[in-house]
Amino acid sequence: MIITKDKVVSIDYTLTNDNGEVLDSSSGRDPLGFLHGHGNLIPSLEKELEGKVKGDKLIAIIAPDQAYGIRKDEMVQEIPLENFQDASQVKVGVQLQVENEHEVRIATIMAVSESSATVDMNHPLADKTLHFDVEVMDVREPSQEELEHGHVHGAGGHHH
Ligand code: ZN
Protein backbone atom coordinates (compact mmCIF):
# COMPACT_ATOMS: atom_id res chain seq x y z
CA MET A 1 0.00 0.00 0.00
CA ILE A 2 1.47 3.35 -0.97
CA ILE A 3 1.22 6.59 0.97
CA THR A 4 -1.53 8.81 -0.42
CA LYS A 5 -4.09 11.16 1.10
CA ASP A 6 -6.15 9.61 3.94
CA LYS A 7 -3.77 6.70 4.60
CA VAL A 8 -2.59 6.17 8.17
CA VAL A 9 1.21 6.19 8.16
CA SER A 10 3.62 5.21 10.95
CA ILE A 11 7.20 6.45 10.74
CA ASP A 12 10.35 6.18 12.77
CA TYR A 13 12.27 9.42 12.46
CA THR A 14 15.26 11.34 13.68
CA LEU A 15 15.37 15.10 13.27
CA THR A 16 18.77 16.77 13.27
CA ASN A 17 20.03 20.29 12.58
CA ASP A 18 22.83 21.39 10.25
CA ASN A 19 25.41 20.35 12.85
CA GLY A 20 24.00 16.84 13.16
CA GLU A 21 22.63 17.48 16.65
CA VAL A 22 19.47 15.49 17.36
CA LEU A 23 16.49 17.82 17.92
CA ASP A 24 13.81 15.16 18.11
CA SER A 25 13.51 11.44 17.51
CA SER A 26 11.02 8.60 17.78
CA SER A 27 13.87 6.36 18.97
CA GLY A 28 12.82 4.52 22.13
CA ARG A 29 9.18 5.46 21.57
CA ASP A 30 6.34 4.18 19.42
CA PRO A 31 6.61 5.23 15.77
CA LEU A 32 4.84 8.49 14.98
CA GLY A 33 1.41 7.79 13.51
CA PHE A 34 -0.38 10.38 11.39
CA LEU A 35 -3.21 10.70 8.91
CA HIS A 36 -1.56 11.64 5.62
CA GLY A 37 -2.72 14.79 3.82
CA HIS A 38 -4.38 16.47 6.81
CA GLY A 39 -1.64 18.87 7.86
CA ASN A 40 -0.48 16.74 10.80
CA LEU A 41 3.12 16.98 9.60
CA ILE A 42 4.85 19.95 8.01
CA PRO A 43 3.61 19.94 4.38
CA SER A 44 7.03 19.56 2.77
CA LEU A 45 7.71 16.38 4.75
CA GLU A 46 4.29 14.98 3.80
CA LYS A 47 5.17 15.70 0.18
CA GLU A 48 8.42 13.73 0.47
CA LEU A 49 6.51 10.76 1.92
CA GLU A 50 3.85 10.74 -0.79
CA GLY A 51 4.07 7.51 -2.84
CA LYS A 52 6.41 5.71 -0.43
CA VAL A 53 5.65 2.23 0.97
CA LYS A 54 6.35 0.31 4.18
CA GLY A 55 10.10 -0.27 4.58
CA ASP A 56 11.12 2.77 2.51
CA LYS A 57 13.74 5.04 4.01
CA LEU A 58 14.32 8.62 3.08
CA ILE A 59 16.25 11.69 4.07
CA ALA A 60 14.42 14.98 3.72
CA ILE A 61 16.27 18.27 4.10
CA ILE A 62 13.81 21.07 4.62
CA ALA A 63 14.69 24.77 4.48
CA PRO A 64 13.42 27.05 7.28
CA ASP A 65 10.85 28.78 5.06
CA GLN A 66 9.33 25.35 4.32
CA ALA A 67 9.47 24.34 8.00
CA TYR A 68 9.02 26.63 11.01
CA GLY A 69 9.82 29.93 9.36
CA ILE A 70 12.35 32.69 9.72
CA ARG A 71 13.03 34.39 13.05
CA LYS A 72 11.33 37.76 13.41
CA ASP A 73 12.73 40.40 15.75
CA GLU A 74 9.24 41.73 16.45
CA MET A 75 8.37 38.35 17.96
CA VAL A 76 10.65 39.21 20.87
CA GLN A 77 8.57 41.27 23.28
CA GLU A 78 8.69 42.83 26.72
CA ILE A 79 5.74 41.66 28.80
CA PRO A 80 4.83 43.07 32.27
CA LEU A 81 5.10 40.40 34.97
CA GLU A 82 1.53 41.16 36.07
CA ASN A 83 0.35 39.74 32.71
CA PHE A 84 1.56 36.28 33.67
CA GLN A 85 -0.78 33.97 35.53
CA ASP A 86 1.99 32.93 37.88
CA ALA A 87 4.99 35.26 37.94
CA SER A 88 6.98 32.77 40.05
CA GLN A 89 7.13 30.51 36.96
CA VAL A 90 8.80 33.25 34.91
CA LYS A 91 12.47 32.31 34.80
CA VAL A 92 15.11 32.53 32.08
CA GLY A 93 14.95 29.52 29.76
CA VAL A 94 11.43 28.50 30.74
CA GLN A 95 9.05 27.82 27.85
CA LEU A 96 5.39 28.77 28.18
CA GLN A 97 2.40 28.35 25.91
CA VAL A 98 0.96 31.68 24.83
CA GLU A 99 -2.40 31.90 23.17
CA ASN A 100 -3.83 34.70 21.08
CA GLU A 101 -6.94 34.71 18.90
CA HIS A 102 -5.13 32.93 16.06
CA GLU A 103 -2.86 30.31 17.47
CA VAL A 104 -0.96 28.75 20.34
CA ARG A 105 2.74 29.59 20.41
CA ILE A 106 5.67 28.49 22.51
CA ALA A 107 7.29 31.45 24.22
CA THR A 108 10.79 31.23 25.64
CA ILE A 109 11.72 33.56 28.52
CA MET A 110 14.97 35.31 27.55
CA ALA A 111 15.40 37.73 30.47
CA VAL A 112 13.52 38.78 33.59
CA SER A 113 13.64 42.16 35.34
CA GLU A 114 11.78 43.33 38.46
CA SER A 115 8.70 44.33 36.51
CA SER A 116 8.82 42.56 33.14
CA ALA A 117 10.09 39.62 31.15
CA THR A 118 11.63 39.52 27.67
CA VAL A 119 9.85 36.78 25.80
CA ASP A 120 10.81 35.21 22.45
CA MET A 121 7.72 33.94 20.62
CA ASN A 122 9.60 32.69 17.59
CA HIS A 123 9.18 28.95 17.16
CA PRO A 124 12.13 27.12 18.77
CA LEU A 125 12.84 25.59 15.33
CA ALA A 126 12.57 28.90 13.43
CA ASP A 127 15.61 29.59 11.22
CA LYS A 128 16.61 25.92 11.38
CA THR A 129 17.11 23.69 8.36
CA LEU A 130 15.54 20.38 9.34
CA HIS A 131 17.18 17.09 8.40
CA PHE A 132 14.67 14.25 8.72
CA ASP A 133 15.89 10.66 8.57
CA VAL A 134 12.70 8.66 8.14
CA GLU A 135 11.73 5.00 7.83
CA VAL A 136 8.17 4.07 6.91
CA MET A 137 7.07 1.44 9.45
CA ASP A 138 3.46 0.93 8.35
CA VAL A 139 0.79 2.17 5.96
CA ARG A 140 -2.87 1.28 6.51
CA GLU A 141 -6.41 2.40 5.77
CA PRO A 142 -7.92 4.80 8.34
CA SER A 143 -11.00 3.98 10.40
CA GLN A 144 -14.13 5.99 9.65
CA GLU A 145 -13.68 7.80 12.96
CA GLU A 146 -10.06 8.73 12.20
CA LEU A 147 -11.13 10.17 8.85
CA GLU A 148 -13.88 12.23 10.50
CA HIS A 149 -11.49 13.55 13.15
CA GLY A 150 -8.62 14.20 10.72
CA HIS A 151 -6.06 12.43 12.94
CA VAL A 152 -4.93 8.99 14.07
CA HIS A 153 -6.22 7.17 17.13
CA GLY A 154 -4.30 4.64 19.23
CA ALA A 155 -0.56 3.99 19.44
CA GLY A 156 1.45 6.98 18.33
CA GLY A 157 -1.66 9.10 17.76
CA HIS A 158 -4.29 10.94 19.78
CA HIS A 159 -5.98 9.34 22.75
CA HIS A 160 -9.51 10.44 23.53
ZN1 ZN B 1 -10.07 11.89 17.32
CSV table of C-alpha atoms and ligand atoms in Angstrom, one decimal:
chain,number,residue,atom,x,y,z
A,1,MET,CA,0.0,0.0,0.0
A,2,ILE,CA,1.5,3.4,-1.0
A,3,ILE,CA,1.2,6.6,1.0
A,4,THR,CA,-1.5,8.8,-0.4
A,5,LYS,CA,-4.1,11.2,1.1
A,6,ASP,CA,-6.1,9.6,3.9
A,7,LYS,CA,-3.8,6.7,4.6
A,8,VAL,CA,-2.6,6.2,8.2
A,9,VAL,CA,1.2,6.2,8.2
A,10,SER,CA,3.6,5.2,10.9
A,11,ILE,CA,7.2,6.4,10.7
A,12,ASP,CA,10.4,6.2,12.8
A,13,TYR,CA,12.3,9.4,12.5
A,14,THR,CA,15.3,11.3,13.7
A,15,LEU,CA,15.4,15.1,13.3
A,16,THR,CA,18.8,16.8,13.3
A,17,ASN,CA,20.0,20.3,12.6
A,18,ASP,CA,22.8,21.4,10.2
A,19,ASN,CA,25.4,20.3,12.9
A,20,GLY,CA,24.0,16.8,13.2
A,21,GLU,CA,22.6,17.5,16.7
A,22,VAL,CA,19.5,15.5,17.4
A,23,LEU,CA,16.5,17.8,17.9
A,24,ASP,CA,13.8,15.2,18.1
A,25,SER,CA,13.5,11.4,17.5
A,26,SER,CA,11.0,8.6,17.8
A,27,SER,CA,13.9,6.4,19.0
A,28,GLY,CA,12.8,4.5,22.1
A,29,ARG,CA,9.2,5.5,21.6
A,30,ASP,CA,6.3,4.2,19.4
A,31,PRO,CA,6.6,5.2,15.8
A,32,LEU,CA,4.8,8.5,15.0
A,33,GLY,CA,1.4,7.8,13.5
A,34,PHE,CA,-0.4,10.4,11.4
A,35,LEU,CA,-3.2,10.7,8.9
A,36,HIS,CA,-1.6,11.6,5.6
A,37,GLY,CA,-2.7,14.8,3.8
A,38,HIS,CA,-4.4,16.5,6.8
A,39,GLY,CA,-1.6,18.9,7.9
A,40,ASN,CA,-0.5,16.7,10.8
A,41,LEU,CA,3.1,17.0,9.6
A,42,ILE,CA,4.9,19.9,8.0
A,43,PRO,CA,3.6,19.9,4.4
A,44,SER,CA,7.0,19.6,2.8
A,45,LEU,CA,7.7,16.4,4.7
A,46,GLU,CA,4.3,15.0,3.8
A,47,LYS,CA,5.2,15.7,0.2
A,48,GLU,CA,8.4,13.7,0.5
A,49,LEU,CA,6.5,10.8,1.9
A,50,GLU,CA,3.9,10.7,-0.8
A,51,GLY,CA,4.1,7.5,-2.8
A,52,LYS,CA,6.4,5.7,-0.4
A,53,VAL,CA,5.6,2.2,1.0
A,54,LYS,CA,6.4,0.3,4.2
A,55,GLY,CA,10.1,-0.3,4.6
A,56,ASP,CA,11.1,2.8,2.5
A,57,LYS,CA,13.7,5.0,4.0
A,58,LEU,CA,14.3,8.6,3.1
A,59,ILE,CA,16.3,11.7,4.1
A,60,ALA,CA,14.4,15.0,3.7
A,61,ILE,CA,16.3,18.3,4.1
A,62,ILE,CA,13.8,21.1,4.6
A,63,ALA,CA,14.7,24.8,4.5
A,64,PRO,CA,13.4,27.1,7.3
A,65,ASP,CA,10.9,28.8,5.1
A,66,GLN,CA,9.3,25.4,4.3
A,67,ALA,CA,9.5,24.3,8.0
A,68,TYR,CA,9.0,26.6,11.0
A,69,GLY,CA,9.8,29.9,9.4
A,70,ILE,CA,12.3,32.7,9.7
A,71,ARG,CA,13.0,34.4,13.1
A,72,LYS,CA,11.3,37.8,13.4
A,73,ASP,CA,12.7,40.4,15.8
A,74,GLU,CA,9.2,41.7,16.5
A,75,MET,CA,8.4,38.4,18.0
A,76,VAL,CA,10.6,39.2,20.9
A,77,GLN,CA,8.6,41.3,23.3
A,78,GLU,CA,8.7,42.8,26.7
A,79,ILE,CA,5.7,41.7,28.8
A,80,PRO,CA,4.8,43.1,32.3
A,81,LEU,CA,5.1,40.4,35.0
A,82,GLU,CA,1.5,41.2,36.1
A,83,ASN,CA,0.3,39.7,32.7
A,84,PHE,CA,1.6,36.3,33.7
A,85,GLN,CA,-0.8,34.0,35.5
A,86,ASP,CA,2.0,32.9,37.9
A,87,ALA,CA,5.0,35.3,37.9
A,88,SER,CA,7.0,32.8,40.1
A,89,GLN,CA,7.1,30.5,37.0
A,90,VAL,CA,8.8,33.2,34.9
A,91,LYS,CA,12.5,32.3,34.8
A,92,VAL,CA,15.1,32.5,32.1
A,93,GLY,CA,14.9,29.5,29.8
A,94,VAL,CA,11.4,28.5,30.7
A,95,GLN,CA,9.0,27.8,27.9
A,96,LEU,CA,5.4,28.8,28.2
A,97,GLN,CA,2.4,28.3,25.9
A,98,VAL,CA,1.0,31.7,24.8
A,99,GLU,CA,-2.4,31.9,23.2
A,100,ASN,CA,-3.8,34.7,21.1
A,101,GLU,CA,-6.9,34.7,18.9
A,102,HIS,CA,-5.1,32.9,16.1
A,103,GLU,CA,-2.9,30.3,17.5
A,104,VAL,CA,-1.0,28.7,20.3
A,105,ARG,CA,2.7,29.6,20.4
A,106,ILE,CA,5.7,28.5,22.5
A,107,ALA,CA,7.3,31.4,24.2
A,108,THR,CA,10.8,31.2,25.6
A,109,ILE,CA,11.7,33.6,28.5
A,110,MET,CA,15.0,35.3,27.6
A,111,ALA,CA,15.4,37.7,30.5
A,112,VAL,CA,13.5,38.8,33.6
A,113,SER,CA,13.6,42.2,35.3
A,114,GLU,CA,11.8,43.3,38.5
A,115,SER,CA,8.7,44.3,36.5
A,116,SER,CA,8.8,42.6,33.1
A,117,ALA,CA,10.1,39.6,31.1
A,118,THR,CA,11.6,39.5,27.7
A,119,VAL,CA,9.9,36.8,25.8
A,120,ASP,CA,10.8,35.2,22.4
A,121,MET,CA,7.7,33.9,20.6
A,122,ASN,CA,9.6,32.7,17.6
A,123,HIS,CA,9.2,28.9,17.2
A,124,PRO,CA,12.1,27.1,18.8
A,125,LEU,CA,12.8,25.6,15.3
A,126,ALA,CA,12.6,28.9,13.4
A,127,ASP,CA,15.6,29.6,11.2
A,128,LYS,CA,16.6,25.9,11.4
A,129,THR,CA,17.1,23.7,8.4
A,130,LEU,CA,15.5,20.4,9.3
A,131,HIS,CA,17.2,17.1,8.4
A,132,PHE,CA,14.7,14.2,8.7
A,133,ASP,CA,15.9,10.7,8.6
A,134,VAL,CA,12.7,8.7,8.1
A,135,GLU,CA,11.7,5.0,7.8
A,136,VAL,CA,8.2,4.1,6.9
A,137,MET,CA,7.1,1.4,9.4
A,138,ASP,CA,3.5,0.9,8.4
A,139,VAL,CA,0.8,2.2,6.0
A,140,ARG,CA,-2.9,1.3,6.5
A,141,GLU,CA,-6.4,2.4,5.8
A,142,PRO,CA,-7.9,4.8,8.3
A,143,SER,CA,-11.0,4.0,10.4
A,144,GLN,CA,-14.1,6.0,9.6
A,145,GLU,CA,-13.7,7.8,13.0
A,146,GLU,CA,-10.1,8.7,12.2
A,147,LEU,CA,-11.1,10.2,8.9
A,148,GLU,CA,-13.9,12.2,10.5
A,149,HIS,CA,-11.5,13.6,13.2
A,150,GLY,CA,-8.6,14.2,10.7
A,151,HIS,CA,-6.1,12.4,12.9
A,152,VAL,CA,-4.9,9.0,14.1
A,153,HIS,CA,-6.2,7.2,17.1
A,154,GLY,CA,-4.3,4.6,19.2
A,155,ALA,CA,-0.6,4.0,19.4
A,156,GLY,CA,1.4,7.0,18.3
A,157,GLY,CA,-1.7,9.1,17.8
A,158,HIS,CA,-4.3,10.9,19.8
A,159,HIS,CA,-6.0,9.3,22.8
A,160,HIS,CA,-9.5,10.4,23.5
B,1,ZN,ZN,-10.1,11.9,17.3
